[in-house]
mmCIF file of C-alpha atoms in Angstrom:
data_model
loop_
_atom_site.group_PDB
_atom_site.id
_atom_site.type_symbol
_atom_site.label_atom_id
_atom_site.label_comp_id
_atom_site.label_asym_id
_atom_site.label_seq_id
_atom_site.Cartn_x
_atom_site.Cartn_y
_atom_site.Cartn_z
ATOM 1 C CA MET A 1 4.716 -96.948 4.429
ATOM 2 C CA ARG A 2 6.935 -93.878 3.381
ATOM 3 C CA ARG A 3 10.253 -93.306 5.263
ATOM 4 C CA LEU A 4 12.721 -90.632 4.809
ATOM 5 C CA ARG A 5 16.450 -91.399 4.068
ATOM 6 C CA ARG A 6 19.479 -89.549 4.950
ATOM 7 C CA LEU A 7 19.643 -86.419 3.073
ATOM 8 C CA PRO A 8 21.920 -83.382 2.995
ATOM 9 C CA PRO A 9 20.358 -80.748 5.420
ATOM 10 C CA LEU A 10 19.773 -78.139 2.748
ATOM 11 C CA ALA A 11 18.085 -80.492 0.403
ATOM 12 C CA LEU A 12 16.029 -82.029 3.263
ATOM 13 C CA ALA A 13 14.869 -78.558 4.561
ATOM 14 C CA ALA A 14 13.999 -77.476 0.958
ATOM 15 C CA LEU A 15 12.010 -80.809 0.411
ATOM 16 C CA LEU A 16 10.225 -80.780 3.661
ATOM 17 C CA ALA A 17 9.262 -77.136 3.196
ATOM 18 C CA GLY A 18 6.955 -77.938 0.416
ATOM 19 C CA CYS A 19 6.075 -81.608 1.131
ATOM 20 C CA VAL A 20 4.988 -81.706 4.686
ATOM 21 C CA GLY A 21 1.279 -81.158 3.912
ATOM 22 C CA SER A 22 1.267 -84.049 1.886
ATOM 23 C CA ALA A 23 3.315 -86.202 4.285
ATOM 24 C CA LEU A 24 0.818 -85.466 7.059
ATOM 25 C CA ALA A 25 -2.226 -85.946 5.058
ATOM 26 C CA PRO A 26 -4.751 -88.529 6.348
ATOM 27 C CA VAL A 27 -4.082 -91.906 4.903
ATOM 28 C CA LEU A 28 -7.308 -93.511 4.006
ATOM 29 C CA ILE A 29 -6.030 -96.024 1.520
ATOM 30 C CA SER A 30 -3.280 -98.524 2.222
ATOM 31 C CA ASP A 31 -0.363 -99.131 -0.105
ATOM 32 C CA GLU A 32 -1.620 -102.559 -0.925
ATOM 33 C CA ARG A 33 -5.085 -101.165 -1.673
ATOM 34 C CA GLU A 34 -3.639 -98.430 -3.938
ATOM 35 C CA ARG A 35 -1.527 -100.982 -5.671
ATOM 36 C CA GLU A 36 -4.552 -102.923 -6.343
ATOM 37 C CA MET A 37 -6.556 -100.035 -7.622
ATOM 38 C CA GLY A 38 -3.640 -98.974 -9.896
ATOM 39 C CA GLN A 39 -3.724 -102.767 -11.309
ATOM 40 C CA ARG A 40 -7.214 -102.254 -12.201
ATOM 41 C CA VAL A 41 -6.445 -99.097 -14.140
ATOM 42 C CA VAL A 42 -3.669 -100.713 -15.820
ATOM 43 C CA THR A 43 -5.832 -103.252 -17.158
ATOM 44 C CA SER A 44 -8.570 -100.858 -18.255
ATOM 45 C CA LEU A 45 -5.879 -98.565 -19.751
ATOM 46 C CA GLU A 46 -4.030 -100.975 -21.806
ATOM 47 C CA GLN A 47 -7.233 -102.548 -23.306
ATOM 48 C CA SER A 48 -8.274 -98.896 -24.479
ATOM 49 C CA ASP A 49 -8.296 -97.542 -28.017
ATOM 50 C CA GLY A 50 -5.236 -95.554 -28.896
ATOM 51 C CA PHE A 51 -2.945 -97.422 -26.336
ATOM 52 C CA HIS A 52 -0.097 -98.968 -27.819
ATOM 53 C CA ARG A 53 2.888 -100.476 -26.079
ATOM 54 C CA LEU A 54 6.273 -99.966 -27.528
ATOM 55 C CA ASP A 55 7.551 -103.604 -28.074
ATOM 56 C CA ASP A 56 11.321 -102.800 -28.082
ATOM 57 C CA ALA A 57 13.118 -104.405 -25.295
ATOM 58 C CA GLU A 58 16.060 -102.113 -25.620
ATOM 59 C CA VAL A 59 14.218 -98.961 -25.047
ATOM 60 C CA ASN A 60 12.008 -100.317 -22.214
ATOM 61 C CA ALA A 61 15.067 -101.693 -20.390
ATOM 62 C CA TYR A 62 16.698 -98.048 -20.748
ATOM 63 C CA VAL A 63 13.765 -96.315 -19.449
ATOM 64 C CA SER A 64 13.135 -98.954 -16.594
ATOM 65 C CA GLY A 65 16.666 -98.497 -15.578
ATOM 66 C CA ILE A 66 16.418 -94.941 -15.143
ATOM 67 C CA GLY A 67 13.173 -95.387 -13.048
ATOM 68 C CA GLN A 68 14.605 -97.998 -10.809
ATOM 69 C CA ARG A 69 17.577 -95.679 -10.164
ATOM 70 C CA ILE A 70 15.422 -92.923 -9.195
ATOM 71 C CA ALA A 71 13.279 -95.086 -6.959
ATOM 72 C CA ALA A 72 16.353 -96.365 -5.003
ATOM 73 C CA ALA A 73 17.605 -92.750 -4.467
ATOM 74 C CA SER A 74 14.392 -91.160 -3.537
ATOM 75 C CA PRO A 75 14.286 -89.827 -0.014
ATOM 76 C CA VAL A 76 10.557 -90.703 0.172
ATOM 77 C CA GLN A 77 9.666 -94.487 -0.313
ATOM 78 C CA ARG A 78 6.549 -96.508 -0.742
ATOM 79 C CA SER A 79 6.312 -100.328 0.014
ATOM 80 C CA PHE A 80 5.288 -101.333 -3.649
ATOM 81 C CA PRO A 81 7.739 -101.563 -6.443
ATOM 82 C CA PHE A 82 7.656 -99.113 -9.685
ATOM 83 C CA SER A 83 7.093 -100.424 -12.944
ATOM 84 C CA PHE A 84 7.811 -98.885 -16.374
ATOM 85 C CA GLN A 85 6.439 -99.183 -20.033
ATOM 86 C CA VAL A 86 7.079 -96.976 -22.941
ATOM 87 C CA VAL A 87 3.990 -96.149 -25.072
ATOM 88 C CA ARG A 88 3.908 -95.505 -28.776
ATOM 89 C CA ARG A 89 2.446 -91.971 -28.733
ATOM 90 C CA ASP A 90 3.541 -88.596 -30.162
ATOM 91 C CA GLU A 91 2.419 -86.501 -27.421
ATOM 92 C CA VAL A 92 5.057 -85.011 -25.106
ATOM 93 C CA ASN A 93 4.026 -86.813 -21.886
ATOM 94 C CA ALA A 94 4.911 -89.320 -19.124
ATOM 95 C CA PHE A 95 2.450 -90.449 -16.404
ATOM 96 C CA ALA A 96 2.097 -92.594 -13.340
ATOM 97 C CA LEU A 97 -0.794 -94.557 -12.014
ATOM 98 C CA PRO A 98 -1.719 -95.326 -8.475
ATOM 99 C CA GLY A 99 0.430 -98.097 -7.054
ATOM 100 C CA GLY A 100 3.589 -97.067 -9.093
ATOM 101 C CA PHE A 101 2.919 -97.974 -12.753
ATOM 102 C CA CYS A 102 4.724 -95.550 -14.999
ATOM 103 C CA TYR A 103 4.236 -94.946 -18.463
ATOM 104 C CA VAL A 104 6.626 -92.880 -20.870
ATOM 105 C CA GLN A 105 5.525 -91.870 -24.289
ATOM 106 C CA THR A 106 7.804 -91.917 -27.251
ATOM 107 C CA GLY A 107 7.051 -88.190 -27.972
ATOM 108 C CA LEU A 108 8.716 -87.283 -24.614
ATOM 109 C CA ILE A 109 11.844 -89.132 -25.644
ATOM 110 C CA THR A 110 12.216 -87.570 -29.102
ATOM 111 C CA GLU A 111 11.531 -83.952 -27.840
ATOM 112 C CA ALA A 112 13.953 -84.235 -24.688
ATOM 113 C CA GLN A 113 17.011 -82.543 -25.672
ATOM 114 C CA CYS A 114 19.234 -84.511 -23.291
ATOM 115 C CA GLU A 115 18.957 -87.480 -20.837
ATOM 116 C CA ALA A 116 18.470 -85.203 -17.625
ATOM 117 C CA GLN A 117 15.354 -83.599 -19.187
ATOM 118 C CA LEU A 118 13.804 -87.102 -19.725
ATOM 119 C CA VAL A 119 14.952 -88.329 -16.333
ATOM 120 C CA GLY A 120 13.466 -85.085 -14.691
ATOM 121 C CA VAL A 121 10.104 -85.891 -16.076
ATOM 122 C CA ILE A 122 9.934 -89.445 -15.090
ATOM 123 C CA ALA A 123 11.316 -88.321 -11.470
ATOM 124 C CA HIS A 124 8.430 -85.799 -11.399
ATOM 125 C CA GLU A 125 5.798 -88.334 -12.100
ATOM 126 C CA MET A 126 7.338 -90.964 -9.711
ATOM 127 C CA ALA A 127 7.323 -88.170 -7.097
ATOM 128 C CA HIS A 128 3.597 -87.931 -7.350
ATOM 129 C CA VAL A 129 3.305 -91.511 -6.384
ATOM 130 C CA ALA A 130 5.839 -91.431 -3.553
ATOM 131 C CA LEU A 131 4.051 -88.485 -2.032
ATOM 132 C CA GLY A 132 0.754 -90.143 -2.052
ATOM 133 C CA HIS A 133 -1.027 -87.609 -4.339
ATOM 134 C CA HIS A 134 -2.933 -90.183 -6.243
ATOM 135 C CA ARG A 135 -4.422 -91.769 -3.088
ATOM 136 C CA GLU A 136 -5.071 -88.203 -1.735
ATOM 137 C CA GLU A 137 -7.199 -87.383 -4.835
ATOM 138 C CA ILE A 138 -8.934 -90.816 -4.824
ATOM 139 C CA ALA A 139 -9.631 -90.493 -1.254
ATOM 140 C CA ASN A 140 -11.145 -86.791 -1.911
ATOM 141 C CA GLN A 141 -13.342 -88.357 -4.398
ATOM 142 C CA ALA A 142 -14.257 -91.245 -2.079
ATOM 143 C CA LEU A 143 -15.297 -88.698 0.492
ATOM 144 C CA LEU A 144 -17.671 -87.033 -2.034
ATOM 145 C CA GLN A 145 -19.080 -90.366 -2.750
ATOM 146 C CA THR A 146 -19.607 -91.039 0.980
ATOM 147 C CA ALA A 147 -21.171 -87.906 1.545
ATOM 148 C CA GLN A 148 -23.685 -89.042 -1.328
ATOM 149 C CA GLY A 149 -24.200 -92.265 0.508
ATOM 150 C CA MET A 150 -21.744 -94.518 -1.139
ATOM 151 C CA VAL A 151 -19.718 -96.345 1.523
ATOM 152 C CA PHE A 152 -15.960 -96.699 0.757
ATOM 153 C CA ASN A 153 -15.175 -100.306 1.718
ATOM 154 C CA GLU A 154 -14.426 -103.559 -0.099
ATOM 155 C CA GLY A 155 -17.933 -103.946 -1.465
ATOM 156 C CA SER A 156 -18.168 -100.655 -2.690
ATOM 157 C CA PRO A 157 -18.239 -99.991 -6.494
ATOM 158 C CA PHE A 158 -16.088 -96.717 -5.834
ATOM 159 C CA ALA A 159 -12.870 -98.495 -6.687
ATOM 160 C CA ALA A 160 -14.038 -99.669 -10.174
ATOM 161 C CA VAL A 161 -15.781 -96.216 -10.891
ATOM 162 C CA ALA A 162 -12.347 -94.417 -9.905
ATOM 163 C CA ALA A 163 -10.521 -96.719 -11.919
ATOM 164 C CA ALA A 164 -12.682 -96.186 -15.114
ATOM 165 C CA ARG A 165 -12.376 -92.392 -14.521
ATOM 166 C CA ILE A 166 -8.622 -92.524 -14.415
ATOM 167 C CA ALA A 167 -8.188 -94.921 -17.351
ATOM 168 C CA SER A 168 -10.545 -92.738 -19.506
ATOM 169 C CA GLY A 169 -8.028 -89.864 -19.030
ATOM 170 C CA LEU A 170 -4.992 -91.989 -20.117
ATOM 171 C CA GLY A 171 -4.098 -92.747 -16.382
ATOM 172 C CA MET A 172 -3.970 -89.121 -15.217
ATOM 173 C CA LEU A 173 -5.760 -87.590 -12.275
ATOM 174 C CA THR A 174 -5.783 -83.840 -11.875
ATOM 175 C CA PHE A 175 -3.216 -82.523 -9.235
ATOM 176 C CA ASN A 176 -3.345 -79.174 -7.701
ATOM 177 C CA ARG A 177 -0.815 -76.463 -7.878
ATOM 178 C CA GLY A 178 0.656 -77.418 -4.540
ATOM 179 C CA GLN A 179 1.078 -81.038 -5.576
ATOM 180 C CA GLU A 180 2.730 -80.203 -8.780
ATOM 181 C CA SER A 181 5.294 -78.015 -7.067
ATOM 182 C CA GLU A 182 5.794 -80.774 -4.481
ATOM 183 C CA ALA A 183 6.468 -83.142 -7.264
ATOM 184 C CA ASP A 184 8.844 -80.909 -8.801
ATOM 185 C CA ARG A 185 10.895 -80.395 -5.690
ATOM 186 C CA LEU A 186 11.078 -84.310 -4.791
ATOM 187 C CA GLY A 187 11.753 -85.164 -8.383
ATOM 188 C CA ALA A 188 14.690 -82.670 -8.664
ATOM 189 C CA VAL A 189 16.075 -84.062 -5.255
ATOM 190 C CA ALA A 190 15.557 -87.542 -6.221
ATOM 191 C CA MET A 191 17.348 -87.287 -9.530
ATOM 192 C CA ALA A 192 20.200 -85.426 -7.870
ATOM 193 C CA ARG A 193 20.649 -88.224 -5.516
ATOM 194 C CA ALA A 194 20.698 -90.755 -8.307
ATOM 195 C CA GLY A 195 23.413 -88.843 -10.107
ATOM 196 C CA TRP A 196 21.718 -86.680 -12.778
ATOM 197 C CA ASP A 197 21.677 -82.896 -13.022
ATOM 198 C CA PRO A 198 18.537 -81.515 -11.589
ATOM 199 C CA ARG A 199 18.727 -78.622 -13.993
ATOM 200 C CA GLY A 200 17.357 -81.183 -16.401
ATOM 201 C CA LEU A 201 13.983 -80.703 -15.032
ATOM 202 C CA ARG A 202 14.241 -77.195 -14.910
ATOM 203 C CA ASP A 203 15.596 -76.883 -18.620
ATOM 204 C CA PHE A 204 12.387 -79.323 -19.688
ATOM 205 C CA PHE A 205 9.840 -76.616 -18.652
ATOM 206 C CA ALA A 206 11.808 -74.325 -20.852
ATOM 207 C CA ARG A 207 11.823 -76.805 -23.489
ATOM 208 C CA LEU A 208 7.968 -77.012 -23.179
ATOM 209 C CA ASP A 209 7.710 -73.206 -24.023
ATOM 210 C CA GLU A 210 10.039 -73.694 -27.086
ATOM 211 C CA ILE A 211 7.788 -76.531 -28.461
ATOM 212 C CA SER A 212 4.622 -74.536 -27.959
ATOM 213 C CA GLN A 213 6.270 -71.355 -29.716
ATOM 214 C CA GLY A 214 7.250 -73.317 -32.560
ATOM 215 C CA GLY A 215 3.617 -74.390 -33.180
ATOM 216 C CA GLY A 216 3.781 -77.847 -31.318
ATOM 217 C CA GLY A 217 1.863 -76.848 -28.493
ATOM 218 C CA GLY A 218 -0.948 -79.353 -29.287
ATOM 219 C CA ARG A 219 1.607 -82.322 -28.599
ATOM 220 C CA ILE A 220 2.169 -81.235 -25.125
ATOM 221 C CA ALA A 221 0.121 -82.901 -22.662
ATOM 222 C CA GLN A 222 -2.216 -80.573 -20.588
ATOM 223 C CA MET A 223 -0.744 -81.835 -17.368
ATOM 224 C CA LEU A 224 2.658 -80.666 -18.411
ATOM 225 C CA SER A 225 1.422 -77.178 -19.452
ATOM 226 C CA THR A 226 -0.369 -75.966 -16.400
ATOM 227 C CA HIS A 227 -0.308 -75.926 -12.425
ATOM 228 C CA PRO A 228 1.854 -74.012 -12.237
ATOM 229 C CA SER A 229 3.178 -72.028 -15.294
ATOM 230 C CA ASN A 230 6.320 -73.133 -16.901
ATOM 231 C CA THR A 231 7.989 -69.732 -15.950
ATOM 232 C CA ALA A 232 6.826 -70.214 -12.342
ATOM 233 C CA ARG A 233 8.368 -73.682 -12.194
ATOM 234 C CA VAL A 234 11.629 -72.683 -13.592
ATOM 235 C CA GLN A 235 11.886 -70.000 -11.018
ATOM 236 C CA GLN A 236 10.955 -72.472 -8.157
ATOM 237 C CA LEU A 237 13.412 -74.922 -9.368
ATOM 238 C CA ASP A 238 16.135 -72.443 -9.682
ATOM 239 C CA ALA A 239 15.925 -71.463 -6.028
ATOM 240 C CA LEU A 240 15.600 -75.229 -5.075
ATOM 241 C CA ILE A 241 18.838 -76.059 -6.978
ATOM 242 C CA ALA A 242 20.599 -73.123 -5.665
ATOM 243 C CA SER A 243 19.831 -74.226 -2.078
ATOM 244 C CA MET A 244 20.870 -77.912 -2.986
ATOM 245 C CA ASN A 245 24.225 -76.782 -4.266
ATOM 246 C CA PRO A 246 24.527 -79.978 -6.326
ATOM 247 C CA PRO A 247 27.970 -81.272 -7.131
ATOM 248 C CA PRO A 248 29.404 -80.188 -10.599
ATOM 249 C CA ASN A 249 29.735 -83.806 -11.919
ATOM 250 C CA LEU A 250 26.173 -84.901 -12.026
ATOM 251 C CA THR A 251 25.064 -86.326 -15.525
ATOM 252 C CA MET A 252 23.323 -83.999 -18.024
ATOM 253 C CA ASP A 253 23.548 -86.314 -21.035
ATOM 254 C CA SER A 254 24.870 -89.418 -22.256
ATOM 255 C CA PRO A 255 25.747 -91.183 -25.461
ATOM 256 C CA ARG A 256 23.301 -93.879 -24.483
ATOM 257 C CA PHE A 257 20.326 -91.502 -24.603
ATOM 258 C CA SER A 258 21.341 -90.270 -28.029
ATOM 259 C CA GLU A 259 21.340 -93.950 -29.178
ATOM 260 C CA ILE A 260 17.836 -94.438 -27.677
ATOM 261 C CA LYS A 261 16.529 -91.399 -29.072
ATOM 262 C CA ARG A 262 17.688 -92.382 -32.574
ATOM 263 C CA ARG A 263 16.304 -95.740 -32.077
ATOM 264 C CA VAL A 264 12.856 -94.468 -31.011
ATOM 265 C CA ALA A 265 12.904 -92.003 -34.092
ATOM 266 C CA GLY A 266 13.671 -94.876 -36.415
ATOM 267 C CA ILE A 267 10.691 -96.951 -34.962
ATOM 268 C CA ARG A 268 8.510 -94.073 -35.331
ATOM 269 C CA ASN A 269 9.413 -93.420 -38.801
#
């Protein structure tokens, strides 16, 4: 069950202004059920062609450490734990599955210009899970199946069908514009509470435009290049960060990130 922790008034107001719709959405899938469905997707995903774990304990521990700090600091909580795995893939992307299973691709680590940019993307993907966006989309699909005569219960094949669909898209459901904006807001708040500068998330969207203009647009995951536009996201985050008035000592970069980035680049080469 999600619960709100104490949050500075301005940040809480900014968060709730955009997230109340998700928070009040009907819950048709329990946390336990979502976790079970997510595990099915993990099994299908990790057996699929083109999926390659990065078997480097140091890099995985670094990413997991970031994720666990974000999870602990987030004002919106779920009853299940988050887990993290780095994937060997040049595409600039990270994604989270139902139930808190999170994946970060090596292309994101190498293209992020500072630690806060990497943290911002991870926090954004975790926010989708925290806000229940995966189960909202799964529930929407379930309603469509029910309307067609497929009852959504323990004996229904819907969960397996949903898992296969998610796995075939490398773990990604399609979120709408409002859900993406909600995840941006919660991600920025969570990373600030965890000690990172939320401008890192804002700067990352500007970074995507730089990559595209430099001819690398094909390496950017579609989910990171749409809903809404990068320009709109930068503007929205500028307004949010101004309302949060974060302290000046938040982390934007660290020597450890530079070490990890060099390590990943060496592995790729």
